[in-house]
Amino acid sequence: MNDGTQVVDYGLQTLWRYNVGVVLLLSYIGYLAIFGSLLPGKVVPGVTLADGTCIHYRCNGLLSLVLLVLLLGGGVAAGVVSPTVIAERGLELLIATSVFSFIVTLFLYLVGRISRDSGSSLKPHVSGNFIHDWWFGIQLNPQFMGIDLKYLIFRGANKQKHVFKKNPKAPIWGRPPKVIGGKLLASGYWGIARHCNYLGDLLLALSFSLPCGISSPIPYFYPIYLLILLIWRERRDEARCAEKYRGIWAEYRKTVPWRILPYVY
């Protein structure tokens, strides 16, 4: 009987640990949804869709982050939450996040299949293959109660390219932009490496792993995987750009010899 009681107690404790991971995950997502909608921020229009409409985005991510850090600091000071809760609940959070992701993507797949909103749908690209459509998604801008269900990461390199396309004469880092063939930007980040935006991805991935130290190679699986993926993608980009821009691309390669990391690759 004592052994049976211990098994039940262990099962309940294990279930509670996973419940804590679910609560942490849903609390974080709930915070992003609520304060991402309420906190002030500049409202900017998104890309114009096929039906002429566009979605507007409130840029308050930095303010949301600062408030979250302050709330966590207050929770730690009050003894409500542990400052190492993520590390302590790593496995539970990993499992909860994976299950939640599968549920959400399946939900979005089903909603996309029955959606009649052609402006926000990728229906022309739907293959009919469940795995393909589930993995790549059907809807372009899936929303729930006005909340965006996706993330867009803009870094300096992408912003410079965006500004250049809107205004080719706009200064880059305070200087007139250097343009090759009237099409290719060779200033700022794009004068350092031809795919400097990928360097931002790699540095971000590496920053996730460095706090773990060097005692184990496991935390570095993601940046290593991403490095292999981006080198493969960069090679494909090079081939497409060489075919598209021809002589202009050859001149750009001479002007900017480095692919991703200056003096290394």
CSV table of C-alpha atoms in Angstrom, one decimal:
chain,number,residue,atom,x,y,z
A,1,MET,CA,0.0,0.0,0.0
A,2,ASN,CA,2.8,2.3,0.9
A,3,ASP,CA,4.4,1.7,-2.5
A,4,GLY,CA,1.1,2.4,-4.3
A,5,THR,CA,0.7,5.7,-2.4
A,6,GLN,CA,4.2,6.7,-3.4
A,7,VAL,CA,3.5,6.0,-7.0
A,8,VAL,CA,0.4,8.1,-6.9
A,9,ASP,CA,2.2,10.9,-5.1
A,10,TYR,CA,5.0,10.8,-7.7
A,11,GLY,CA,2.4,10.9,-10.5
A,12,LEU,CA,0.6,13.9,-9.1
A,13,GLN,CA,3.9,15.7,-8.5
A,14,THR,CA,5.0,15.0,-12.1
A,15,LEU,CA,1.6,16.2,-13.4
A,16,TRP,CA,1.9,19.3,-11.4
A,17,ARG,CA,5.3,20.1,-12.7
A,18,TYR,CA,4.0,20.0,-16.3
A,19,ASN,CA,1.0,22.1,-15.2
A,20,VAL,CA,3.4,24.7,-14.0
A,21,GLY,CA,5.1,24.7,-17.4
A,22,VAL,CA,1.7,25.2,-19.1
A,23,VAL,CA,0.8,28.0,-16.7
A,24,LEU,CA,4.1,29.8,-17.4
A,25,LEU,CA,3.7,29.5,-21.2
A,26,LEU,CA,0.1,30.6,-21.2
A,27,SER,CA,0.9,33.5,-18.9
A,28,TYR,CA,3.7,34.7,-21.1
A,29,ILE,CA,1.5,34.4,-24.3
A,30,GLY,CA,-1.4,36.1,-22.5
A,31,TYR,CA,0.9,39.0,-21.4
A,32,LEU,CA,2.1,39.5,-25.0
A,33,ALA,CA,-1.5,39.5,-26.3
A,34,ILE,CA,-2.9,41.9,-23.7
A,35,PHE,CA,-0.1,44.4,-23.3
A,36,GLY,CA,0.9,44.2,-27.0
A,37,SER,CA,-2.6,45.6,-27.7
A,38,LEU,CA,-2.8,48.1,-24.8
A,39,LEU,CA,0.6,49.7,-24.6
A,40,PRO,CA,1.2,52.8,-26.6
A,41,GLY,CA,3.3,52.6,-29.8
A,42,LYS,CA,3.6,54.0,-33.3
A,43,VAL,CA,1.0,52.4,-35.6
A,44,VAL,CA,2.5,51.5,-39.0
A,45,PRO,CA,0.8,49.9,-42.0
A,46,GLY,CA,1.8,46.5,-43.2
A,47,VAL,CA,2.2,45.2,-46.8
A,48,THR,CA,-0.8,45.9,-49.0
A,49,LEU,CA,-2.6,42.6,-49.7
A,50,ALA,CA,-4.0,41.4,-53.0
A,51,ASP,CA,-7.5,42.8,-52.3
A,52,GLY,CA,-6.0,46.3,-51.6
A,53,THR,CA,-6.3,46.1,-47.8
A,54,CYS,CA,-3.5,46.1,-45.3
A,55,ILE,CA,-3.1,45.3,-41.6
A,56,HIS,CA,-1.7,47.9,-39.2
A,57,TYR,CA,0.8,47.0,-36.5
A,58,ARG,CA,1.5,48.7,-33.2
A,59,CYS,CA,5.2,48.9,-32.6
A,60,ASN,CA,5.5,48.6,-28.8
A,61,GLY,CA,7.7,45.6,-28.5
A,62,LEU,CA,10.5,47.4,-26.6
A,63,LEU,CA,8.1,48.9,-24.1
A,64,SER,CA,6.5,45.4,-23.6
A,65,LEU,CA,9.9,44.0,-22.9
A,66,VAL,CA,10.8,46.7,-20.4
A,67,LEU,CA,7.5,46.3,-18.6
A,68,LEU,CA,7.9,42.5,-18.5
A,69,VAL,CA,11.4,42.8,-17.0
A,70,LEU,CA,10.1,45.2,-14.4
A,71,LEU,CA,7.2,42.9,-13.5
A,72,LEU,CA,9.5,39.9,-13.2
A,73,GLY,CA,11.9,41.9,-11.0
A,74,GLY,CA,9.0,42.8,-8.8
A,75,GLY,CA,7.9,39.2,-8.6
A,76,VAL,CA,11.3,38.1,-7.7
A,77,ALA,CA,11.6,40.7,-5.0
A,78,ALA,CA,8.2,39.7,-3.6
A,79,GLY,CA,9.2,36.1,-3.6
A,80,VAL,CA,6.4,35.2,-6.1
A,81,VAL,CA,8.6,33.9,-8.9
A,82,SER,CA,12.1,32.5,-9.0
A,83,PRO,CA,14.7,34.4,-11.1
A,84,THR,CA,15.8,31.0,-12.6
A,85,VAL,CA,12.3,29.7,-13.3
A,86,ILE,CA,13.0,29.1,-17.0
A,87,ALA,CA,16.1,26.9,-16.2
A,88,GLU,CA,14.2,25.1,-13.4
A,89,ARG,CA,11.2,24.3,-15.7
A,90,GLY,CA,13.1,23.9,-18.9
A,91,LEU,CA,11.9,20.4,-19.8
A,92,GLU,CA,8.3,21.2,-18.8
A,93,LEU,CA,8.4,24.4,-20.9
A,94,LEU,CA,9.9,22.6,-23.9
A,95,ILE,CA,7.1,20.0,-23.8
A,96,ALA,CA,4.3,22.5,-23.2
A,97,THR,CA,5.6,24.8,-26.0
A,98,SER,CA,5.9,21.9,-28.5
A,99,VAL,CA,2.4,20.6,-27.7
A,100,PHE,CA,1.0,24.2,-27.9
A,101,SER,CA,2.7,24.8,-31.2
A,102,PHE,CA,1.2,21.7,-32.8
A,103,ILE,CA,-2.2,22.6,-31.5
A,104,VAL,CA,-2.1,26.2,-32.8
A,105,THR,CA,-0.7,25.2,-36.3
A,106,LEU,CA,-3.4,22.5,-36.6
A,107,PHE,CA,-6.0,25.1,-35.7
A,108,LEU,CA,-4.7,27.6,-38.2
A,109,TYR,CA,-4.6,24.9,-40.9
A,110,LEU,CA,-8.3,24.1,-40.3
A,111,VAL,CA,-9.3,27.8,-40.1
A,112,GLY,CA,-7.3,28.4,-43.3
A,113,ARG,CA,-9.1,25.6,-45.1
A,114,ILE,CA,-12.6,27.0,-44.4
A,115,SER,CA,-11.7,30.7,-44.6
A,116,ARG,CA,-13.3,32.7,-47.4
A,117,ASP,CA,-11.2,35.8,-46.7
A,118,SER,CA,-9.2,35.8,-50.0
A,119,GLY,CA,-7.2,38.9,-48.9
A,120,SER,CA,-5.5,37.2,-46.0
A,121,SER,CA,-5.3,33.7,-47.4
A,122,LEU,CA,-2.7,31.8,-49.3
A,123,LYS,CA,-5.3,29.6,-50.9
A,124,PRO,CA,-3.7,30.0,-54.5
A,125,HIS,CA,-0.6,28.3,-53.1
A,126,VAL,CA,-2.4,25.5,-51.3
A,127,SER,CA,-1.1,22.2,-52.6
A,128,GLY,CA,-3.8,19.9,-51.1
A,129,ASN,CA,-1.1,17.9,-49.3
A,130,PHE,CA,-1.8,18.0,-45.6
A,131,ILE,CA,1.8,17.9,-44.5
A,132,HIS,CA,2.9,20.6,-46.9
A,133,ASP,CA,0.0,23.0,-46.2
A,134,TRP,CA,0.2,22.4,-42.4
A,135,TRP,CA,3.9,23.1,-42.3
A,136,PHE,CA,4.0,26.1,-44.6
A,137,GLY,CA,0.6,27.5,-43.5
A,138,ILE,CA,-2.4,28.6,-45.5
A,139,GLN,CA,-3.2,32.0,-44.2
A,140,LEU,CA,-0.9,35.0,-44.8
A,141,ASN,CA,-2.0,37.0,-41.8
A,142,PRO,CA,-3.7,34.7,-39.3
A,143,GLN,CA,-5.4,36.7,-36.5
A,144,PHE,CA,-7.4,35.9,-33.4
A,145,MET,CA,-9.4,38.8,-31.9
A,146,GLY,CA,-7.1,41.3,-33.6
A,147,ILE,CA,-4.0,39.6,-32.3
A,148,ASP,CA,-1.3,38.6,-34.8
A,149,LEU,CA,-0.3,35.0,-34.6
A,150,LYS,CA,3.1,35.4,-36.1
A,151,TYR,CA,6.5,37.2,-35.5
A,152,LEU,CA,8.3,39.5,-37.9
A,153,ILE,CA,11.9,40.2,-37.1
A,154,PHE,CA,13.5,43.3,-38.6
A,155,ARG,CA,17.1,44.0,-38.2
A,156,GLY,CA,19.3,46.8,-39.3
A,157,ALA,CA,20.3,45.2,-42.6
A,158,ASN,CA,16.7,44.5,-43.6
A,159,LYS,CA,15.7,48.0,-42.6
A,160,GLN,CA,18.4,49.5,-44.8
A,161,LYS,CA,17.3,47.4,-47.7
A,162,HIS,CA,13.7,48.5,-47.1
A,163,VAL,CA,14.6,52.2,-46.9
A,164,PHE,CA,16.7,51.9,-50.0
A,165,LYS,CA,13.8,50.4,-52.0
A,166,LYS,CA,11.5,53.2,-50.9
A,167,ASN,CA,14.1,56.0,-51.4
A,168,PRO,CA,17.3,55.1,-53.3
A,169,LYS,CA,18.8,58.5,-52.3
A,170,ALA,CA,18.2,58.1,-48.6
A,171,PRO,CA,21.5,58.3,-46.6
A,172,ILE,CA,22.9,55.1,-45.1
A,173,TRP,CA,24.8,55.7,-41.9
A,174,GLY,CA,24.8,59.4,-42.6
A,175,ARG,CA,26.4,59.1,-46.1
A,176,PRO,CA,24.9,58.9,-49.6
A,177,PRO,CA,24.3,55.3,-50.6
A,178,LYS,CA,26.7,53.5,-52.9
A,179,VAL,CA,24.6,51.8,-55.6
A,180,ILE,CA,25.9,49.4,-58.3
A,181,GLY,CA,24.1,49.3,-61.6
A,182,GLY,CA,21.3,51.4,-60.1
A,183,LYS,CA,19.8,48.4,-58.3
A,184,LEU,CA,22.2,46.9,-55.7
A,185,LEU,CA,22.9,48.6,-52.5
A,186,ALA,CA,26.6,48.5,-51.5
A,187,SER,CA,26.6,50.7,-48.4
A,188,GLY,CA,26.0,50.1,-44.7
A,189,TYR,CA,25.6,46.5,-43.8
A,190,TRP,CA,25.3,45.6,-47.5
A,191,GLY,CA,28.8,47.0,-48.1
A,192,ILE,CA,30.2,44.8,-45.4
A,193,ALA,CA,28.9,41.4,-46.6
A,194,ARG,CA,26.5,40.4,-49.4
A,195,HIS,CA,24.3,38.5,-46.9
A,196,CYS,CA,24.9,40.4,-43.7
A,197,ASN,CA,21.3,39.9,-42.6
A,198,TYR,CA,22.1,36.2,-42.1
A,199,LEU,CA,24.9,37.3,-39.7
A,200,GLY,CA,22.2,38.9,-37.6
A,201,ASP,CA,20.4,35.6,-37.4
A,202,LEU,CA,23.5,33.7,-36.5
A,203,LEU,CA,24.5,36.2,-33.7
A,204,LEU,CA,21.0,36.0,-32.3
A,205,ALA,CA,21.1,32.2,-32.3
A,206,LEU,CA,24.5,32.2,-30.7
A,207,SER,CA,23.4,34.6,-27.9
A,208,PHE,CA,20.8,32.0,-26.9
A,209,SER,CA,23.5,29.5,-26.3
A,210,LEU,CA,26.4,31.4,-24.8
A,211,PRO,CA,24.8,31.8,-21.4
A,212,CYS,CA,25.0,28.0,-21.0
A,213,GLY,CA,28.8,28.1,-21.1
A,214,ILE,CA,30.9,25.4,-22.8
A,215,SER,CA,30.4,22.5,-20.5
A,216,SER,CA,28.1,20.8,-23.1
A,217,PRO,CA,27.7,21.0,-26.9
A,218,ILE,CA,24.0,20.4,-26.7
A,219,PRO,CA,23.0,24.2,-26.2
A,220,TYR,CA,24.9,24.9,-29.4
A,221,PHE,CA,22.9,22.6,-31.6
A,222,TYR,CA,20.6,25.4,-32.8
A,223,PRO,CA,23.3,27.9,-33.9
A,224,ILE,CA,25.3,25.1,-35.6
A,225,TYR,CA,22.1,23.9,-37.4
A,226,LEU,CA,21.3,27.4,-38.4
A,227,LEU,CA,24.8,28.0,-39.7
A,228,ILE,CA,24.5,25.0,-42.0
A,229,LEU,CA,21.0,26.1,-43.1
A,230,LEU,CA,22.0,29.7,-43.9
A,231,ILE,CA,25.1,28.7,-45.8
A,232,TRP,CA,23.0,26.5,-48.0
A,233,ARG,CA,20.4,29.3,-48.4
A,234,GLU,CA,23.1,31.8,-49.1
A,235,ARG,CA,24.5,29.6,-51.9
A,236,ARG,CA,21.0,29.4,-53.5
A,237,ASP,CA,20.7,33.2,-53.1
A,238,GLU,CA,24.0,33.7,-54.9
A,239,ALA,CA,22.9,31.5,-57.8
A,240,ARG,CA,19.6,33.3,-58.2
A,241,CYS,CA,21.1,36.8,-57.9
A,242,ALA,CA,23.8,35.9,-60.5
A,243,GLU,CA,21.1,34.8,-62.9
A,244,LYS,CA,18.9,37.8,-62.2
A,245,TYR,CA,21.5,40.6,-62.2
A,246,ARG,CA,24.3,39.0,-64.3
A,247,GLY,CA,27.1,41.6,-64.8
A,248,ILE,CA,25.8,43.8,-62.0
A,249,TRP,CA,26.1,41.0,-59.5
A,250,ALA,CA,29.6,40.2,-60.7
A,251,GLU,CA,30.6,43.8,-60.0
A,252,TYR,CA,28.9,43.7,-56.6
A,253,ARG,CA,30.9,40.6,-55.7
A,254,LYS,CA,34.1,42.4,-56.5
A,255,THR,CA,33.0,45.4,-54.5
A,256,VAL,CA,31.8,43.3,-51.5
A,257,PRO,CA,33.9,40.1,-51.5
A,258,TRP,CA,32.5,38.6,-48.3
A,259,ARG,CA,29.4,36.5,-48.2
A,260,ILE,CA,28.3,36.6,-44.5
A,261,LEU,CA,31.1,37.3,-42.1
A,262,PRO,CA,33.8,39.7,-43.2
A,263,TYR,CA,37.4,38.3,-43.4
A,264,VAL,CA,36.1,34.8,-42.6
A,265,TYR,CA,33.4,33.8,-45.2
